[in-house]
Short mmCIF file of C-alpha atoms and ligand atoms in Angstrom, two decimals:
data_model
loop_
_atom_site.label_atom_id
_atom_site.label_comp_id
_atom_site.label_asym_id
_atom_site.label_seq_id
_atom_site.Cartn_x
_atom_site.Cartn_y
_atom_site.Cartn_z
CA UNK A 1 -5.17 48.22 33.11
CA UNK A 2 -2.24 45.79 32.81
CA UNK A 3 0.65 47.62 31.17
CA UNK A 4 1.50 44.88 28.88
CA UNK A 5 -1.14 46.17 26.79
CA UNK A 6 1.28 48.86 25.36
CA UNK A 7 3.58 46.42 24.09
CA UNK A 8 1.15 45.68 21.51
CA UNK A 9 2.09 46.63 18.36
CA UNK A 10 -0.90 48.61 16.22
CA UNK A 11 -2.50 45.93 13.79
CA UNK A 12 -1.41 45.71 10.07
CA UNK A 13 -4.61 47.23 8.41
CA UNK A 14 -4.13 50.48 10.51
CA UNK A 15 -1.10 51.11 9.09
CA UNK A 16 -2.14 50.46 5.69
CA UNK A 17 -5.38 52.99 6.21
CA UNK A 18 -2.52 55.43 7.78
CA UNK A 19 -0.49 54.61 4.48
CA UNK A 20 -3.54 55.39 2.30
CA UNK A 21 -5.21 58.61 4.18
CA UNK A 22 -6.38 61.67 2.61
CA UNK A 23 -5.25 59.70 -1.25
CA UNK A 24 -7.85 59.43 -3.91
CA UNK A 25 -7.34 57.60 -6.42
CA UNK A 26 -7.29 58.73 -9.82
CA UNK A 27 -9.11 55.82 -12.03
CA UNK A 28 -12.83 55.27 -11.79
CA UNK A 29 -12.49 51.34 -12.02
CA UNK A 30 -13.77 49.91 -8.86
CA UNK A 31 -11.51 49.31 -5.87
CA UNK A 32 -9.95 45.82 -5.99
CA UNK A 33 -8.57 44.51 -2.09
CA UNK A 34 -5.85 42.15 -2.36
CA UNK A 35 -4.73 43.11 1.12
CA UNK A 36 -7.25 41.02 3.03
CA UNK A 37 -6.92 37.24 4.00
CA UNK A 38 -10.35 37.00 3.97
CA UNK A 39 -11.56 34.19 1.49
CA UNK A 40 -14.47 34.97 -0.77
CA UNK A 41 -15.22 31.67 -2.47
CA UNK A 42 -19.22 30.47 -1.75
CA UNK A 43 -19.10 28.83 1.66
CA UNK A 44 -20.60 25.35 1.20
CA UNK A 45 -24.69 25.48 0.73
CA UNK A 46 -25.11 22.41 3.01
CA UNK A 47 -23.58 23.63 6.08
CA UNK A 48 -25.47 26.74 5.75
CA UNK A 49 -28.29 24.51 5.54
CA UNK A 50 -27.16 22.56 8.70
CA UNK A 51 -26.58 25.66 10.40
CA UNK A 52 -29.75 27.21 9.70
CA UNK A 53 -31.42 23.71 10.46
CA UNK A 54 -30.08 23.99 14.30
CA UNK A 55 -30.33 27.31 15.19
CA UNK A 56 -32.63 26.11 17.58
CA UNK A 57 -29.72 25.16 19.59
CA UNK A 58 -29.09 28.39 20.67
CA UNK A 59 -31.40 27.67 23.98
CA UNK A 60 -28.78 25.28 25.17
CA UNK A 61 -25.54 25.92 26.83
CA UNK A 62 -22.20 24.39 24.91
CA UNK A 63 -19.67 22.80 26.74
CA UNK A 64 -16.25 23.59 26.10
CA UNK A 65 -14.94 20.20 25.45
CA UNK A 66 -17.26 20.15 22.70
CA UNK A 67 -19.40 17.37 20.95
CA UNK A 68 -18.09 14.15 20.78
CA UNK A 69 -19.61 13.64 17.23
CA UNK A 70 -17.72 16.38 16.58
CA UNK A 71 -14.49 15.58 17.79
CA UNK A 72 -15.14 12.43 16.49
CA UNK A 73 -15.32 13.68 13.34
CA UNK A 74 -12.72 16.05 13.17
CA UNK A 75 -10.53 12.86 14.64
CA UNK A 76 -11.44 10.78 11.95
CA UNK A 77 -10.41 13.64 9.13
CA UNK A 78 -7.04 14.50 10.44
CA UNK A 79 -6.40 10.66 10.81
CA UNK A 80 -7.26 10.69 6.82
CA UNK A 81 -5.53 13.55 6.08
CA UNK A 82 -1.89 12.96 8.40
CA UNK A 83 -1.99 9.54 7.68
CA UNK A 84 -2.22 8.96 11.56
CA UNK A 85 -3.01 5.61 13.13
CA UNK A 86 -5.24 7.29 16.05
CA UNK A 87 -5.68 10.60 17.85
CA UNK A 88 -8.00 10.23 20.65
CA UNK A 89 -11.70 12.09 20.04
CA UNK A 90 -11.56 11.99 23.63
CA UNK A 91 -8.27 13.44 24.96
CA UNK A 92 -6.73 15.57 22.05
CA UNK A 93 -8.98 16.92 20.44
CA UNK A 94 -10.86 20.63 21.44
CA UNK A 95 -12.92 22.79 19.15
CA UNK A 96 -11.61 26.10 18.75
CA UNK A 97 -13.56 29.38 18.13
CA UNK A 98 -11.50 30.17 14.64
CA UNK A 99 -7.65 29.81 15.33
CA UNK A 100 -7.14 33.05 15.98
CA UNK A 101 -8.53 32.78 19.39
CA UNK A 102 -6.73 29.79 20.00
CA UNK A 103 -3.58 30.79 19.37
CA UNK A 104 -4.00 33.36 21.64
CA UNK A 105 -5.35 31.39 24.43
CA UNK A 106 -2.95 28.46 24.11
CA UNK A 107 0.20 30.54 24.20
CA UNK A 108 -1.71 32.08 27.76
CA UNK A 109 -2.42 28.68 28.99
CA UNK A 110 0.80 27.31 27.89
CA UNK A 111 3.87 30.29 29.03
CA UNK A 112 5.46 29.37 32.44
CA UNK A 113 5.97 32.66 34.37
CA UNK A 114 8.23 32.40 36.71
CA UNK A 115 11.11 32.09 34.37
CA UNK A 116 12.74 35.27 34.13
CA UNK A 117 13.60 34.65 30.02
CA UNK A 118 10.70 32.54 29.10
CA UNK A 119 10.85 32.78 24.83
CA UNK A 120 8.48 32.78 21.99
CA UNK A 121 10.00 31.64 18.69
CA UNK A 122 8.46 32.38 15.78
CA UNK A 123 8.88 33.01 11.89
CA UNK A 124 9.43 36.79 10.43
CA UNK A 125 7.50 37.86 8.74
CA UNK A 126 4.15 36.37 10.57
CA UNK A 127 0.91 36.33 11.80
CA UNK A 128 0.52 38.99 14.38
CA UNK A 129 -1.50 37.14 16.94
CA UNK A 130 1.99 35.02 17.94
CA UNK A 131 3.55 38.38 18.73
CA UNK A 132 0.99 39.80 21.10
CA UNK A 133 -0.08 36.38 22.44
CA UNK A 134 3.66 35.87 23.67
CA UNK A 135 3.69 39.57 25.19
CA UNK A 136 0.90 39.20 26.96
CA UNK A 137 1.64 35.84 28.10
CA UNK A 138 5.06 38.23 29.53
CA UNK A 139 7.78 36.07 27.40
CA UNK A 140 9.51 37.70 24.65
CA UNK A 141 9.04 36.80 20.77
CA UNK A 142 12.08 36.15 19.00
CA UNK A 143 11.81 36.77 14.72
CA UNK A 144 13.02 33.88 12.60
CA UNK A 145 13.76 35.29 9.46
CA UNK A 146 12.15 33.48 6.90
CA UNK A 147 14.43 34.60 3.76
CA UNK A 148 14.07 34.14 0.00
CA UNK A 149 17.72 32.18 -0.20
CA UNK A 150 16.33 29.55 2.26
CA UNK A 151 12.99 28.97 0.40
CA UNK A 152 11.41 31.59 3.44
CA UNK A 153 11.77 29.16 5.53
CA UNK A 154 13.46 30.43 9.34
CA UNK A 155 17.23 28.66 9.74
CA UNK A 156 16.70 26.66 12.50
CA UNK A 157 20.12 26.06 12.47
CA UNK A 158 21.29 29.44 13.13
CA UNK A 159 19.52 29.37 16.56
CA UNK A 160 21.85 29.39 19.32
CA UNK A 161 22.40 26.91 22.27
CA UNK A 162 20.59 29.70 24.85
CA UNK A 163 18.01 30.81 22.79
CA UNK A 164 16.81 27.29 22.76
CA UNK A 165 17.01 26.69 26.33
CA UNK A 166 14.81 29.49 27.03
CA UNK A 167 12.39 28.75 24.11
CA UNK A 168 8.76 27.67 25.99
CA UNK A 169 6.97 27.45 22.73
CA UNK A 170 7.89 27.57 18.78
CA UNK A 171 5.26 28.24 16.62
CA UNK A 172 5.68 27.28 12.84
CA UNK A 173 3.37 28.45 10.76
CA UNK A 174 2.93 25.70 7.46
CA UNK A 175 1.91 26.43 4.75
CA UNK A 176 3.21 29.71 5.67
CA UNK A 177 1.35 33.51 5.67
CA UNK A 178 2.67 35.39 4.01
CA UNK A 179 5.15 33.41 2.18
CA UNK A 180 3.25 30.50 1.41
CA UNK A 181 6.30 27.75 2.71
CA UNK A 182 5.45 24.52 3.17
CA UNK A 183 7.90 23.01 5.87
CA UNK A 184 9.19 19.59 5.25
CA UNK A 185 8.64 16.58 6.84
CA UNK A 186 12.35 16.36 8.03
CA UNK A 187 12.70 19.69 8.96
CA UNK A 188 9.57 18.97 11.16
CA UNK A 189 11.24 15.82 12.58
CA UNK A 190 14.47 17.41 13.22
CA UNK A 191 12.22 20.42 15.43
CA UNK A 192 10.65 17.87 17.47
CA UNK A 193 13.80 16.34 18.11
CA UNK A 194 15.13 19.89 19.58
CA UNK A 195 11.60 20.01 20.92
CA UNK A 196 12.61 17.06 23.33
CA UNK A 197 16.04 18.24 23.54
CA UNK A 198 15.11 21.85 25.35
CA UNK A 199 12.08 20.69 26.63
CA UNK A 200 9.63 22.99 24.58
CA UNK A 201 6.12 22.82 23.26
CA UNK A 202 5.88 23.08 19.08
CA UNK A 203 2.49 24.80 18.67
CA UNK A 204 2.21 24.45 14.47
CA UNK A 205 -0.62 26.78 12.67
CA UNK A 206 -1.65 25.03 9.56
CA UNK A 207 -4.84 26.62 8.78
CA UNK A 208 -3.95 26.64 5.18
CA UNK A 209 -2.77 23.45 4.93
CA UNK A 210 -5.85 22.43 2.80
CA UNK A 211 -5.00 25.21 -0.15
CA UNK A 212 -2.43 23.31 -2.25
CA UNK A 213 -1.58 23.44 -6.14
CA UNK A 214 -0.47 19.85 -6.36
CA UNK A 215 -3.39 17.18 -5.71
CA UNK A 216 0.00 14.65 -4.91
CA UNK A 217 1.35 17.20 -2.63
CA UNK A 218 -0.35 18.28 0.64
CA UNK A 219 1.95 19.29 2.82
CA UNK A 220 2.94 17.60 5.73
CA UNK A 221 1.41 18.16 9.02
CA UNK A 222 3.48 18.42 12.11
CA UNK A 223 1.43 15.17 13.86
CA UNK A 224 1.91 13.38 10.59
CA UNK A 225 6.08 13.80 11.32
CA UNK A 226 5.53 12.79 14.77
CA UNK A 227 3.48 9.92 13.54
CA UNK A 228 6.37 8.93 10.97
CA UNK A 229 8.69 8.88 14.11
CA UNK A 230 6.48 6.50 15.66
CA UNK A 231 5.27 9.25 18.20
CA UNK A 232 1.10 8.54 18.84
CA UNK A 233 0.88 11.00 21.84
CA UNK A 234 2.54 13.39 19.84
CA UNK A 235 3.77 14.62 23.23
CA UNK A 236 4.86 18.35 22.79
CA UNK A 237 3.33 18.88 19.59
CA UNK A 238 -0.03 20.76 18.98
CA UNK A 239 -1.54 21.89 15.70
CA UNK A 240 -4.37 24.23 14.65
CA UNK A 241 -6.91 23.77 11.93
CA UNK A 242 -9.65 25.91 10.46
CA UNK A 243 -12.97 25.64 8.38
CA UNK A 244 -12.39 29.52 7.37
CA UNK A 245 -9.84 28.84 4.57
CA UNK A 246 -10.76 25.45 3.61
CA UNK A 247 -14.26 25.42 3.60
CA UNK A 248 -14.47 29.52 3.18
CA UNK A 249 -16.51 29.94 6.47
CA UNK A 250 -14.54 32.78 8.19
CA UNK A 251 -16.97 34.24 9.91
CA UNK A 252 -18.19 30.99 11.23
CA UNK A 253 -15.17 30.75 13.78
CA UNK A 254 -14.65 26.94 13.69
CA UNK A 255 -11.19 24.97 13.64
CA UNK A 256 -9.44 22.76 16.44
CA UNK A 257 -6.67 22.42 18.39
CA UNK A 258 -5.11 18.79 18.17
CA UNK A 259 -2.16 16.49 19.78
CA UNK A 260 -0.68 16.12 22.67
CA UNK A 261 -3.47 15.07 25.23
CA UNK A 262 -1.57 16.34 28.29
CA UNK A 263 -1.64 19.81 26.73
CA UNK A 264 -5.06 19.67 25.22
CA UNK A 265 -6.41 18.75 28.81
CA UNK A 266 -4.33 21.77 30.70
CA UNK A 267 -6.00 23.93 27.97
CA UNK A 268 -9.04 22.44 28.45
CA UNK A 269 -8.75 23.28 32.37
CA UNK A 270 -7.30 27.21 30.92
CA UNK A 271 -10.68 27.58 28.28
CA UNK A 272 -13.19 26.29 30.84
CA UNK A 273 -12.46 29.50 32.50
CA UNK A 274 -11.73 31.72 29.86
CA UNK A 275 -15.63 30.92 28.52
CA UNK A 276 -15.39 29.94 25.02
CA UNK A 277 -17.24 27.24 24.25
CA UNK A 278 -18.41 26.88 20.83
CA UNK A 279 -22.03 27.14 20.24
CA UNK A 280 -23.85 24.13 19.26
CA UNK A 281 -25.27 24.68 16.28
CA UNK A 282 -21.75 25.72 14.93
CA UNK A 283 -20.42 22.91 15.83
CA UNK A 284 -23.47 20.64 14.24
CA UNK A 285 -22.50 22.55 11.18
CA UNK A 286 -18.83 22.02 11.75
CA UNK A 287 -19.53 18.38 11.62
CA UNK A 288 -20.81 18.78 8.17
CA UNK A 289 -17.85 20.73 6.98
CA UNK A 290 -15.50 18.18 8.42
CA UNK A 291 -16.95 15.44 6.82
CA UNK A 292 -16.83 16.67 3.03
CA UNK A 293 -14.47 16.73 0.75
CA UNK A 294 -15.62 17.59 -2.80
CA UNK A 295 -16.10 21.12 -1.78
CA UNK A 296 -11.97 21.71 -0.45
CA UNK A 297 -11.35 19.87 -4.07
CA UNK A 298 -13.55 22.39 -5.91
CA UNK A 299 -11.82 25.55 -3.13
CA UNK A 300 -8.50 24.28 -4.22
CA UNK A 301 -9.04 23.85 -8.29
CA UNK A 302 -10.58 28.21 -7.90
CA UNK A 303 -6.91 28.75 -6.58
CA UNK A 304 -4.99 26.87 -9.34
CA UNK A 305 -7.41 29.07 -11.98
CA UNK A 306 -6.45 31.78 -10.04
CA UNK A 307 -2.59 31.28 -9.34
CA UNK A 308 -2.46 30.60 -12.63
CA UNK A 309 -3.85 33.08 -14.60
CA UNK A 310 -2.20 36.04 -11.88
CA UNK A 311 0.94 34.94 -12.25
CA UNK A 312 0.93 34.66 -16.34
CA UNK A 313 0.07 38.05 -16.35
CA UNK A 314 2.52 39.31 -13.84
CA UNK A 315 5.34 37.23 -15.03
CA UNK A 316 8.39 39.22 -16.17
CA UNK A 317 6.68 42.44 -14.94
CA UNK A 318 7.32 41.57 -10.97
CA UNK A 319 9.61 39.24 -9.64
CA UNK A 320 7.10 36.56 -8.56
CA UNK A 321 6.92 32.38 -7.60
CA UNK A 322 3.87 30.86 -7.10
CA UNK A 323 4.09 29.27 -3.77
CA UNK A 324 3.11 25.52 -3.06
CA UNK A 325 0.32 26.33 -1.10
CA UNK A 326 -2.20 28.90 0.56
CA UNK A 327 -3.79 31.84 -0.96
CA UNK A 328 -1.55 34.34 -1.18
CA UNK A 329 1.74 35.67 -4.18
CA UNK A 330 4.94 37.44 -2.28
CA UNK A 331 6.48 39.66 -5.13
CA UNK A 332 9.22 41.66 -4.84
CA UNK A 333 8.69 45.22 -5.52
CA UNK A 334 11.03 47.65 -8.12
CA UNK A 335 10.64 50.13 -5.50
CA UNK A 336 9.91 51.09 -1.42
CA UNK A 337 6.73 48.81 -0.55
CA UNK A 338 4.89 51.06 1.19
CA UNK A 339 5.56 53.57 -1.76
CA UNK A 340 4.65 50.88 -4.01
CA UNK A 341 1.49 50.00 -2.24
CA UNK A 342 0.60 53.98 -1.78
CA UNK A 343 1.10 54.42 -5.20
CA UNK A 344 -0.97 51.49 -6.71
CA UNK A 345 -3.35 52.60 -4.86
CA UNK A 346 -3.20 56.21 -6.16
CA UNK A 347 -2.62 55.34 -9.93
CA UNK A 348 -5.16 51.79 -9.97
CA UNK A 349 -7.31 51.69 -7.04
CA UNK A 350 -6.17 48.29 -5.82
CA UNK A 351 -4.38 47.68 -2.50
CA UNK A 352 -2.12 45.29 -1.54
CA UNK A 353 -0.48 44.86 1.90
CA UNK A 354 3.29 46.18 2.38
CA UNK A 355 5.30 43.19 3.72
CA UNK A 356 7.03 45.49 6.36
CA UNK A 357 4.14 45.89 8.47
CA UNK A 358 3.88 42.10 9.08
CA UNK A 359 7.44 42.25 9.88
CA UNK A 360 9.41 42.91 12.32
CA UNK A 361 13.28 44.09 12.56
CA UNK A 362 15.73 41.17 13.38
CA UNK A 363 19.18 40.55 12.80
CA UNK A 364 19.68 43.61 11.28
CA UNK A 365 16.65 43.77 8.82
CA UNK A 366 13.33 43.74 7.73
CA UNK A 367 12.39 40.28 6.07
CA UNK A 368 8.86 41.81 4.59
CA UNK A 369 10.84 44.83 3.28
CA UNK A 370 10.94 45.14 -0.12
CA UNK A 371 7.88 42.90 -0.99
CA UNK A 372 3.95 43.04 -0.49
CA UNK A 373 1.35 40.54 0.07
CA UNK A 374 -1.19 39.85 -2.93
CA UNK A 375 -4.38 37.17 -1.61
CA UNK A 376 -6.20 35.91 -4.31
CA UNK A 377 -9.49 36.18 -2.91
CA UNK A 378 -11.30 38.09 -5.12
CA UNK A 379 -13.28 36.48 -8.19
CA UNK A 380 -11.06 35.10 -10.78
CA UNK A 381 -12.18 38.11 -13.06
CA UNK A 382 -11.14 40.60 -10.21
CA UNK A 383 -7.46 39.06 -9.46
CA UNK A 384 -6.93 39.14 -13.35
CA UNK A 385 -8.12 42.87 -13.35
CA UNK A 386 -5.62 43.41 -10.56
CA UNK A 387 -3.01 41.58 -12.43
CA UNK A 388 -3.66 43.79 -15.21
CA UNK A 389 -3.65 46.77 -13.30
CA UNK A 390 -0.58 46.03 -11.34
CA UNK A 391 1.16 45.08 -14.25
CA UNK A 392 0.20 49.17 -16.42
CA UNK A 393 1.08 50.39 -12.80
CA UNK A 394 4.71 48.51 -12.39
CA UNK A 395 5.84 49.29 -16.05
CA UNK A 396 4.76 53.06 -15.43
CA UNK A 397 7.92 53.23 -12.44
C1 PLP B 401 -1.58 32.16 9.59
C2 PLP B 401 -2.95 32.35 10.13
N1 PLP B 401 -3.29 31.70 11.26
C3 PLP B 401 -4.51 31.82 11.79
C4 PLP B 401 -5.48 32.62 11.20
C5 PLP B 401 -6.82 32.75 11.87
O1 PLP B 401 -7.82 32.15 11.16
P1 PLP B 401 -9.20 31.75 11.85
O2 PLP B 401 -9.24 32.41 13.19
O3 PLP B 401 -10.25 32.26 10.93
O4 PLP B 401 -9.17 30.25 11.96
C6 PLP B 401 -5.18 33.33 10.04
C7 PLP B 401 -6.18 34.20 9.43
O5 PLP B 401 -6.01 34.90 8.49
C8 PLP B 401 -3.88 33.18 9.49
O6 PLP B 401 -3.53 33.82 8.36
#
């Protein structure tokens, strides 16, 4: 087997079940997750419908370019959405299998090699498929720090002039898990400039880009900068969107990978191979996701009742900000995380995530120490019940 595989690092939820082994808790109110980021709203009834409609598709091979309707489609939304004058159905667009695949597979398709130092760059804390895509693809992650003075987001200006050279690939990760930063549209503009500078590929994940607070602030998307600078091909820039956060189809495993058509067609060459073609019927359904709008509205206006009425009731008990976007709070904890999180457990029967384990050491320290991730994916009821919980738990310390 190819040694690499030891470099991966065990997943997040293992550590929590290590963290939580052999405790029982001691309240008989029902177990409330806040650890997962696994939404819970009512997928939309119409694409269900759609999907059951063409299941008949199943007797036909996909191909791995996809649909045009659908590309079409998904061309025409992100041209809506970024504000973009084009972006070719034809050339840069690909359907994806959920983002998590595609992450994966792009950073394999993407890593050259042969250089001795090729580099990863990536915020801290993070989604852990960046990690142990970039070990596998044999170059070495670096951790951005993405710290509370700088608004969590990484300072790009810190980097040095070598660490840039060797950088193959950046990925940004907007609005941000499990902070819930939005990157600006400068700060995007001044990373593609650095992008063309060193001669590396920006590979943004924005698959919560459609949970905002503010209807007259969606955050900027990475081809919408390059589009401000005037930059169509978007040349060196790719972004990833999903249907499992804004249209709460998870398990449906439908986004897209989008920009650069150079890139998009050496990944198409890389995915042909790798066999992942997304069934058709999926993508039929996809088409209807794509295409509606009212639902993400109604998704969105769930969080704000939700955001809201969480962090009422944990205001001035934890030290908490409701981000700008996605669906997840960052508090700080009075105490350890993991003790905090092992305790809460113990005392209230909810869990919640310690930030350390989506962490990892860098310039000294442990960005996710010290705080734990809350998602807000439970009913409204539920993630007040938590709240409530949380709070009786915190002012027992
Ligand atoms: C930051 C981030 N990127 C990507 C994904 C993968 O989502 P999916 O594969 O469902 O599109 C997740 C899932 O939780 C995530 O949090």
């Amino acid at each position: 087997m190819n040694p690499d595989l030891n470099l991966l690092q065990p997943y997040p939820f293992e550590k929590l079940n290590q963290l939580k082994a052999g405790i029982t808790p001691k309240t008989n109110a029902a177990h409330i997750a806040l650890s997962i980021g696994e939404p819970k709203h009512s997928p939309p009834a119409f694409v269900l419908e759609k999907l059951a409609a063409e299941l008949g598709r199943v007797s036909n091979y996909a191909a791995t370019k996809g649909l045009t309707e659908l590309r079409e489609s998904i061309s025409s939304w992100a041209c809506q959405r970024f504000q973009l004058k084009a972006l070719d159905a034809q050339t840069a667009i690909l359907p994806v299998n959920g983002t998590r695949e595609a992450i994966f597979a792009f950073t394999q398709a993407c890593i050259d090699r042969s250089a001795s130092s090729a580099k990863v760059l990536m915020p801290n804390p993070f989604y852990q498929i960046y990690e142990g895509a970039a070990k596998l693809a044999g170059a070495e992650p670096v951790f951005l720090n993405c710290l509370e003075q700088n608004a969590f987001i990484p300072d790009f200006d810190s980097i040095d002039e070598k660490t840039w050279r060797d950088c193959q690939l950046l990925f940004l990760c907007s609005p941000g898990n499990p902070t819930g930063a939005v990157l600006s549209s400068d700060t995007l503009k001044k990373l593609i400039a650095l992008a063309d500078k060193y001669d590396f590929i920006i590979a943004s994940d924005e698959c919560y880009s459609e949970l905002y607070f503010d209807e007259n602030k969606a955050p900027t998307g990475l081809l919408q900068a390059c589009a401000e600078l005037g930059r169509d091909d978007y040349q060196r820039c790719v972004v990833f969107h999903s249907l499992s956060k804004r249209s709460n189809l998870p398990g449906l495993r439908s986004g897209f990978i989008a920009g650069d058509s150079e890139l998009i067609q050496q990944f198409l060459l890389y995915r042909t191979y790798h066999g992942c073609a997304m069934p058709v019927h999926t993508q039929l359904a996809s088409i209807a996701a794509w295409n509606d709008e009212k639902h993400v509205l109604a998704n969105r206006e769930l969080y704000r009742q939700k955001f809201a009425a969480v962090c009422q009731t944990l205001n001035g008990v934890l030290e908490v900000k409701q981000p700008p976007a996605s669906f997840y709070l960052w508090p700080k904890t009075p105490i350890d995380e993991q003790e905090f999180a092992r305790r809460l457990y113990q005392e209230q029967n909810v869990t919640v995530l310690p930030g350390s384990y989506l962490a990892r050491q860098a310039d000294g320290l442990n960005p996710g120490c010290g705080y734990v991730r809350m998602a807000l994916v439970a009913t409204l009821e539920e993630c007040i019940d938590a709240a409530e919980r949380i709070c009786q738990f915190t002012r027992s310390l």
